C-alpha cells in the first residue's frame, strides 16, 4: 500500500472501509451477481475480499464482483476518501494529499461521477 503524503489526512482504516462497503453492498444479504440467488456459500477470504460460490448457477464471485471497484488496485479506504471529498477538494488537492497522480485521481473521480452520482437509480432527480 502506498504511503499517504500528508499525515494530516484522515483516511478510514481499510477494515472499517470494507465493513462499510459490505454493509452497503449486501444490505439484504449476499446474492449472486449473475443469477441473483441468495443461495450462496462463503468460501473464505482472499486478500481484502470475501469469496463466494453460488449453489444455484455455480458462479464464483467476491465482494467487488460487478462493481466499479472490481479491478481497482487502489485500496478501498482511499477510494472512499476520494468519493467523500469529490465536492470539497480539487483533483490536484486529492493528488497531493494521497500521493497518486492527478490522472489517477481524475479517472477515479470521473468513474464515481459517471457511475454513481449521475445514476438515477441512486438519486431521484426532479427537473
mmCIF file with all atom_site columns, C-alpha atoms in Angstrom:
data_model
loop_
_atom_site.group_PDB
_atom_site.id
_atom_site.type_symbol
_atom_site.label_atom_id
_atom_site.label_alt_id
_atom_site.label_comp_id
_atom_site.label_asym_id
_atom_site.label_entity_id
_atom_site.label_seq_id
_atom_site.pdbx_PDB_ins_code
_atom_site.Cartn_x
_atom_site.Cartn_y
_atom_site.Cartn_z
_atom_site.occupancy
_atom_site.B_iso_or_equiv
_atom_site.pdbx_formal_charge
_atom_site.auth_seq_id
_atom_site.auth_comp_id
_atom_site.auth_asym_id
_atom_site.auth_atom_id
_atom_site.pdbx_PDB_model_num
ATOM 1   C CA . UNK A 1 1   ? 0.000   0.000   0.000   1.00 0.00 ? 1   UNK A CA 1
ATOM 2   C CA . UNK A 1 2   ? 1.158   3.479   -0.835  1.00 0.00 ? 2   UNK A CA 1
ATOM 3   C CA . UNK A 1 3   ? 2.110   5.840   1.962   1.00 0.00 ? 3   UNK A CA 1
ATOM 4   C CA . UNK A 1 4   ? -0.118  8.881   2.240   1.00 0.00 ? 4   UNK A CA 1
ATOM 5   C CA . UNK A 1 5   ? 1.950   12.022  1.682   1.00 0.00 ? 5   UNK A CA 1
ATOM 6   C CA . UNK A 1 6   ? 0.041   14.336  4.010   1.00 0.00 ? 6   UNK A CA 1
ATOM 7   C CA . UNK A 1 7   ? -0.040  12.931  7.583   1.00 0.00 ? 7   UNK A CA 1
ATOM 8   C CA . UNK A 1 8   ? -2.932  15.270  8.472   1.00 0.00 ? 8   UNK A CA 1
ATOM 9   C CA . UNK A 1 9   ? -5.287  13.469  6.075   1.00 0.00 ? 9   UNK A CA 1
ATOM 10  C CA . UNK A 1 10  ? -7.720  11.269  7.974   1.00 0.00 ? 10  UNK A CA 1
ATOM 11  C CA . UNK A 1 11  ? -8.402  8.232   5.839   1.00 0.00 ? 11  UNK A CA 1
ATOM 12  C CA . UNK A 1 12  ? -10.596 5.479   7.271   1.00 0.00 ? 12  UNK A CA 1
ATOM 13  C CA . UNK A 1 13  ? -8.976  2.189   8.221   1.00 0.00 ? 13  UNK A CA 1
ATOM 14  C CA . UNK A 1 14  ? -9.108  -0.434  5.434   1.00 0.00 ? 14  UNK A CA 1
ATOM 15  C CA . UNK A 1 15  ? -11.062 -2.884  7.635   1.00 0.00 ? 15  UNK A CA 1
ATOM 16  C CA . UNK A 1 16  ? -13.589 -0.194  8.523   1.00 0.00 ? 16  UNK A CA 1
ATOM 17  C CA . UNK A 1 17  ? -13.899 0.726   4.829   1.00 0.00 ? 17  UNK A CA 1
ATOM 18  C CA . UNK A 1 18  ? -14.504 -2.937  3.879   1.00 0.00 ? 18  UNK A CA 1
ATOM 19  C CA . UNK A 1 19  ? -17.107 -3.335  6.650   1.00 0.00 ? 19  UNK A CA 1
ATOM 20  C CA . UNK A 1 20  ? -18.868 -0.184  5.415   1.00 0.00 ? 20  UNK A CA 1
ATOM 21  C CA . UNK A 1 21  ? -18.729 -1.386  1.797   1.00 0.00 ? 21  UNK A CA 1
ATOM 22  C CA . UNK A 1 22  ? -20.131 -4.822  2.702   1.00 0.00 ? 22  UNK A CA 1
ATOM 23  C CA . UNK A 1 23  ? -22.943 -3.244  4.725   1.00 0.00 ? 23  UNK A CA 1
ATOM 24  C CA . UNK A 1 24  ? -23.959 -1.176  1.701   1.00 0.00 ? 24  UNK A CA 1
ATOM 25  C CA . UNK A 1 25  ? -23.341 -3.833  -0.962  1.00 0.00 ? 25  UNK A CA 1
ATOM 26  C CA . UNK A 1 26  ? -25.002 -6.715  0.841   1.00 0.00 ? 26  UNK A CA 1
ATOM 27  C CA . UNK A 1 27  ? -27.704 -4.730  2.672   1.00 0.00 ? 27  UNK A CA 1
ATOM 28  C CA . UNK A 1 28  ? -30.268 -7.510  2.015   1.00 0.00 ? 28  UNK A CA 1
ATOM 29  C CA . UNK A 1 29  ? -27.754 -10.367 2.265   1.00 0.00 ? 29  UNK A CA 1
ATOM 30  C CA . UNK A 1 30  ? -25.137 -11.790 -0.084  1.00 0.00 ? 30  UNK A CA 1
ATOM 31  C CA . UNK A 1 31  ? -26.526 -12.742 -3.500  1.00 0.00 ? 31  UNK A CA 1
ATOM 32  C CA . UNK A 1 32  ? -25.067 -13.981 -6.774  1.00 0.00 ? 32  UNK A CA 1
ATOM 33  C CA . UNK A 1 33  ? -24.478 -11.070 -9.196  1.00 0.00 ? 33  UNK A CA 1
ATOM 34  C CA . UNK A 1 34  ? -25.077 -13.438 -12.129 1.00 0.00 ? 34  UNK A CA 1
ATOM 35  C CA . UNK A 1 35  ? -28.394 -15.140 -11.244 1.00 0.00 ? 35  UNK A CA 1
ATOM 36  C CA . UNK A 1 36  ? -29.471 -13.004 -8.221  1.00 0.00 ? 36  UNK A CA 1
ATOM 37  C CA . UNK A 1 37  ? -29.834 -16.095 -5.998  1.00 0.00 ? 37  UNK A CA 1
ATOM 38  C CA . UNK A 1 38  ? -29.293 -15.778 -2.241  1.00 0.00 ? 38  UNK A CA 1
ATOM 39  C CA . UNK A 1 39  ? -28.306 -19.461 -2.115  1.00 0.00 ? 39  UNK A CA 1
ATOM 40  C CA . UNK A 1 40  ? -24.535 -18.869 -1.737  1.00 0.00 ? 40  UNK A CA 1
ATOM 41  C CA . UNK A 1 41  ? -21.630 -20.297 0.256   1.00 0.00 ? 41  UNK A CA 1
ATOM 42  C CA . UNK A 1 42  ? -18.858 -18.213 1.796   1.00 0.00 ? 42  UNK A CA 1
ATOM 43  C CA . UNK A 1 43  ? -15.521 -19.609 0.542   1.00 0.00 ? 43  UNK A CA 1
ATOM 44  C CA . UNK A 1 44  ? -13.330 -17.563 2.888   1.00 0.00 ? 44  UNK A CA 1
ATOM 45  C CA . UNK A 1 45  ? -11.153 -14.532 2.348   1.00 0.00 ? 45  UNK A CA 1
ATOM 46  C CA . UNK A 1 46  ? -8.740  -13.766 -0.443  1.00 0.00 ? 46  UNK A CA 1
ATOM 47  C CA . UNK A 1 47  ? -6.771  -10.685 0.458   1.00 0.00 ? 47  UNK A CA 1
ATOM 48  C CA . UNK A 1 48  ? -9.189  -7.976  1.474   1.00 0.00 ? 48  UNK A CA 1
ATOM 49  C CA . UNK A 1 49  ? -12.309 -9.528  -0.084  1.00 0.00 ? 49  UNK A CA 1
ATOM 50  C CA . UNK A 1 50  ? -14.526 -12.455 0.773   1.00 0.00 ? 50  UNK A CA 1
ATOM 51  C CA . UNK A 1 51  ? -15.103 -15.094 -1.879  1.00 0.00 ? 51  UNK A CA 1
ATOM 52  C CA . UNK A 1 52  ? -18.432 -16.794 -2.533  1.00 0.00 ? 52  UNK A CA 1
ATOM 53  C CA . UNK A 1 53  ? -19.869 -19.520 -4.737  1.00 0.00 ? 53  UNK A CA 1
ATOM 54  C CA . UNK A 1 54  ? -23.488 -19.678 -5.902  1.00 0.00 ? 54  UNK A CA 1
ATOM 55  C CA . UNK A 1 55  ? -25.141 -23.027 -5.192  1.00 0.00 ? 55  UNK A CA 1
ATOM 56  C CA . UNK A 1 56  ? -27.661 -22.476 -7.999  1.00 0.00 ? 56  UNK A CA 1
ATOM 57  C CA . UNK A 1 57  ? -25.530 -21.440 -11.004 1.00 0.00 ? 57  UNK A CA 1
ATOM 58  C CA . UNK A 1 58  ? -22.047 -22.377 -9.737  1.00 0.00 ? 58  UNK A CA 1
ATOM 59  C CA . UNK A 1 59  ? -20.686 -18.875 -10.288 1.00 0.00 ? 59  UNK A CA 1
ATOM 60  C CA . UNK A 1 60  ? -17.706 -17.723 -8.217  1.00 0.00 ? 60  UNK A CA 1
ATOM 61  C CA . UNK A 1 61  ? -17.648 -14.092 -7.101  1.00 0.00 ? 61  UNK A CA 1
ATOM 62  C CA . UNK A 1 62  ? -16.302 -11.793 -4.412  1.00 0.00 ? 62  UNK A CA 1
ATOM 63  C CA . UNK A 1 63  ? -17.349 -8.611  -2.615  1.00 0.00 ? 63  UNK A CA 1
ATOM 64  C CA . UNK A 1 64  ? -16.272 -6.436  -5.558  1.00 0.00 ? 64  UNK A CA 1
ATOM 65  C CA . UNK A 1 65  ? -17.652 -8.537  -8.450  1.00 0.00 ? 65  UNK A CA 1
ATOM 66  C CA . UNK A 1 66  ? -19.938 -6.478  -10.652 1.00 0.00 ? 66  UNK A CA 1
ATOM 67  C CA . UNK A 1 67  ? -18.976 -3.175  -9.020  1.00 0.00 ? 67  UNK A CA 1
ATOM 68  C CA . UNK A 1 68  ? -16.798 -0.252  -10.067 1.00 0.00 ? 68  UNK A CA 1
ATOM 69  C CA . UNK A 1 69  ? -14.181 -1.454  -7.558  1.00 0.00 ? 69  UNK A CA 1
ATOM 70  C CA . UNK A 1 70  ? -13.765 -4.828  -9.279  1.00 0.00 ? 70  UNK A CA 1
ATOM 71  C CA . UNK A 1 71  ? -10.318 -4.369  -10.856 1.00 0.00 ? 71  UNK A CA 1
ATOM 72  C CA . UNK A 1 72  ? -9.034  -1.463  -8.796  1.00 0.00 ? 72  UNK A CA 1
ATOM 73  C CA . UNK A 1 73  ? -5.636  -1.774  -7.198  1.00 0.00 ? 73  UNK A CA 1
ATOM 74  C CA . UNK A 1 74  ? -6.187  1.321   -5.082  1.00 0.00 ? 74  UNK A CA 1
ATOM 75  C CA . UNK A 1 75  ? -7.213  0.464   -1.510  1.00 0.00 ? 75  UNK A CA 1
ATOM 76  C CA . UNK A 1 76  ? -10.914 0.828   -0.767  1.00 0.00 ? 76  UNK A CA 1
ATOM 77  C CA . UNK A 1 77  ? -10.304 3.279   2.075   1.00 0.00 ? 77  UNK A CA 1
ATOM 78  C CA . UNK A 1 78  ? -8.516  5.635   -0.341  1.00 0.00 ? 78  UNK A CA 1
ATOM 79  C CA . UNK A 1 79  ? -11.310 5.233   -2.911  1.00 0.00 ? 79  UNK A CA 1
ATOM 80  C CA . UNK A 1 80  ? -13.916 6.106   -0.276  1.00 0.00 ? 80  UNK A CA 1
ATOM 81  C CA . UNK A 1 81  ? -11.869 9.126   0.818   1.00 0.00 ? 81  UNK A CA 1
ATOM 82  C CA . UNK A 1 82  ? -11.881 10.349  -2.788  1.00 0.00 ? 82  UNK A CA 1
ATOM 83  C CA . UNK A 1 83  ? -15.628 9.724   -3.107  1.00 0.00 ? 83  UNK A CA 1
ATOM 84  C CA . UNK A 1 84  ? -16.483 11.571  0.107   1.00 0.00 ? 84  UNK A CA 1
ATOM 85  C CA . UNK A 1 85  ? -14.279 14.547  -0.851  1.00 0.00 ? 85  UNK A CA 1
ATOM 86  C CA . UNK A 1 86  ? -15.226 14.950  -4.531  1.00 0.00 ? 86  UNK A CA 1
ATOM 87  C CA . UNK A 1 87  ? -17.183 18.142  -3.979  1.00 0.00 ? 87  UNK A CA 1
ATOM 88  C CA . UNK A 1 88  ? -14.873 19.677  -1.381  1.00 0.00 ? 88  UNK A CA 1
ATOM 89  C CA . UNK A 1 89  ? -11.420 19.225  -2.909  1.00 0.00 ? 89  UNK A CA 1
ATOM 90  C CA . UNK A 1 90  ? -9.876  19.546  -6.344  1.00 0.00 ? 90  UNK A CA 1
ATOM 91  C CA . UNK A 1 91  ? -8.159  16.731  -8.210  1.00 0.00 ? 91  UNK A CA 1
ATOM 92  C CA . UNK A 1 92  ? -4.832  18.401  -7.542  1.00 0.00 ? 92  UNK A CA 1
ATOM 93  C CA . UNK A 1 93  ? -5.502  18.649  -3.795  1.00 0.00 ? 93  UNK A CA 1
ATOM 94  C CA . UNK A 1 94  ? -6.502  14.981  -3.606  1.00 0.00 ? 94  UNK A CA 1
ATOM 95  C CA . UNK A 1 95  ? -3.467  14.005  -5.660  1.00 0.00 ? 95  UNK A CA 1
ATOM 96  C CA . UNK A 1 96  ? -1.107  15.908  -3.369  1.00 0.00 ? 96  UNK A CA 1
ATOM 97  C CA . UNK A 1 97  ? -2.733  14.529  -0.213  1.00 0.00 ? 97  UNK A CA 1
ATOM 98  C CA . UNK A 1 98  ? -2.849  10.907  -1.317  1.00 0.00 ? 98  UNK A CA 1
ATOM 99  C CA . UNK A 1 99  ? 0.334   10.617  -3.374  1.00 0.00 ? 99  UNK A CA 1
ATOM 100 C CA . UNK A 1 100 ? -1.383  9.336   -6.514  1.00 0.00 ? 100 UNK A CA 1
ATOM 101 C CA . UNK A 1 101 ? -1.079  11.029  -9.897  1.00 0.00 ? 101 UNK A CA 1
ATOM 102 C CA . UNK A 1 102 ? -3.616  13.638  -10.998 1.00 0.00 ? 102 UNK A CA 1
ATOM 103 C CA . UNK A 1 103 ? -4.577  11.328  -13.876 1.00 0.00 ? 103 UNK A CA 1
ATOM 104 C CA . UNK A 1 104 ? -5.346  8.503   -11.442 1.00 0.00 ? 104 UNK A CA 1
ATOM 105 C CA . UNK A 1 105 ? -7.457  10.729  -9.174  1.00 0.00 ? 105 UNK A CA 1
ATOM 106 C CA . UNK A 1 106 ? -9.181  12.253  -12.212 1.00 0.00 ? 106 UNK A CA 1
ATOM 107 C CA . UNK A 1 107 ? -10.039 8.797   -13.603 1.00 0.00 ? 107 UNK A CA 1
ATOM 108 C CA . UNK A 1 108 ? -11.481 7.692   -10.263 1.00 0.00 ? 108 UNK A CA 1
ATOM 109 C CA . UNK A 1 109 ? -13.445 10.944  -9.864  1.00 0.00 ? 109 UNK A CA 1
ATOM 110 C CA . UNK A 1 110 ? -14.901 10.586  -13.363 1.00 0.00 ? 110 UNK A CA 1
ATOM 111 C CA . UNK A 1 111 ? -15.806 6.969   -12.652 1.00 0.00 ? 111 UNK A CA 1
ATOM 112 C CA . UNK A 1 112 ? -17.649 7.968   -9.465  1.00 0.00 ? 112 UNK A CA 1
ATOM 113 C CA . UNK A 1 113 ? -19.456 10.828  -11.167 1.00 0.00 ? 113 UNK A CA 1
ATOM 114 C CA . UNK A 1 114 ? -20.450 8.749   -14.207 1.00 0.00 ? 114 UNK A CA 1
ATOM 115 C CA . UNK A 1 115 ? -21.461 5.556   -12.430 1.00 0.00 ? 115 UNK A CA 1
ATOM 116 C CA . UNK A 1 116 ? -22.743 6.765   -9.066  1.00 0.00 ? 116 UNK A CA 1
ATOM 117 C CA . UNK A 1 117 ? -23.543 10.428  -8.780  1.00 0.00 ? 117 UNK A CA 1
ATOM 118 C CA . UNK A 1 118 ? -25.346 10.748  -12.114 1.00 0.00 ? 118 UNK A CA 1
ATOM 119 C CA . UNK A 1 119 ? -27.175 7.422   -11.801 1.00 0.00 ? 119 UNK A CA 1
ATOM 120 C CA . UNK A 1 120 ? -30.941 7.991   -11.452 1.00 0.00 ? 120 UNK A CA 1
ATOM 121 C CA . UNK A 1 121 ? -31.201 4.642   -9.657  1.00 0.00 ? 121 UNK A CA 1
ATOM 122 C CA . UNK A 1 122 ? -29.433 6.223   -6.660  1.00 0.00 ? 122 UNK A CA 1
ATOM 123 C CA . UNK A 1 123 ? -30.830 9.736   -6.877  1.00 0.00 ? 123 UNK A CA 1
ATOM 124 C CA . UNK A 1 124 ? -34.341 10.884  -7.660  1.00 0.00 ? 124 UNK A CA 1
ATOM 125 C CA . UNK A 1 125 ? -33.530 13.966  -9.694  1.00 0.00 ? 125 UNK A CA 1
ATOM 126 C CA . UNK A 1 126 ? -36.549 16.158  -10.379 1.00 0.00 ? 126 UNK A CA 1
ATOM 127 C CA . UNK A 1 127 ? -36.404 18.500  -13.327 1.00 0.00 ? 127 UNK A CA 1
#
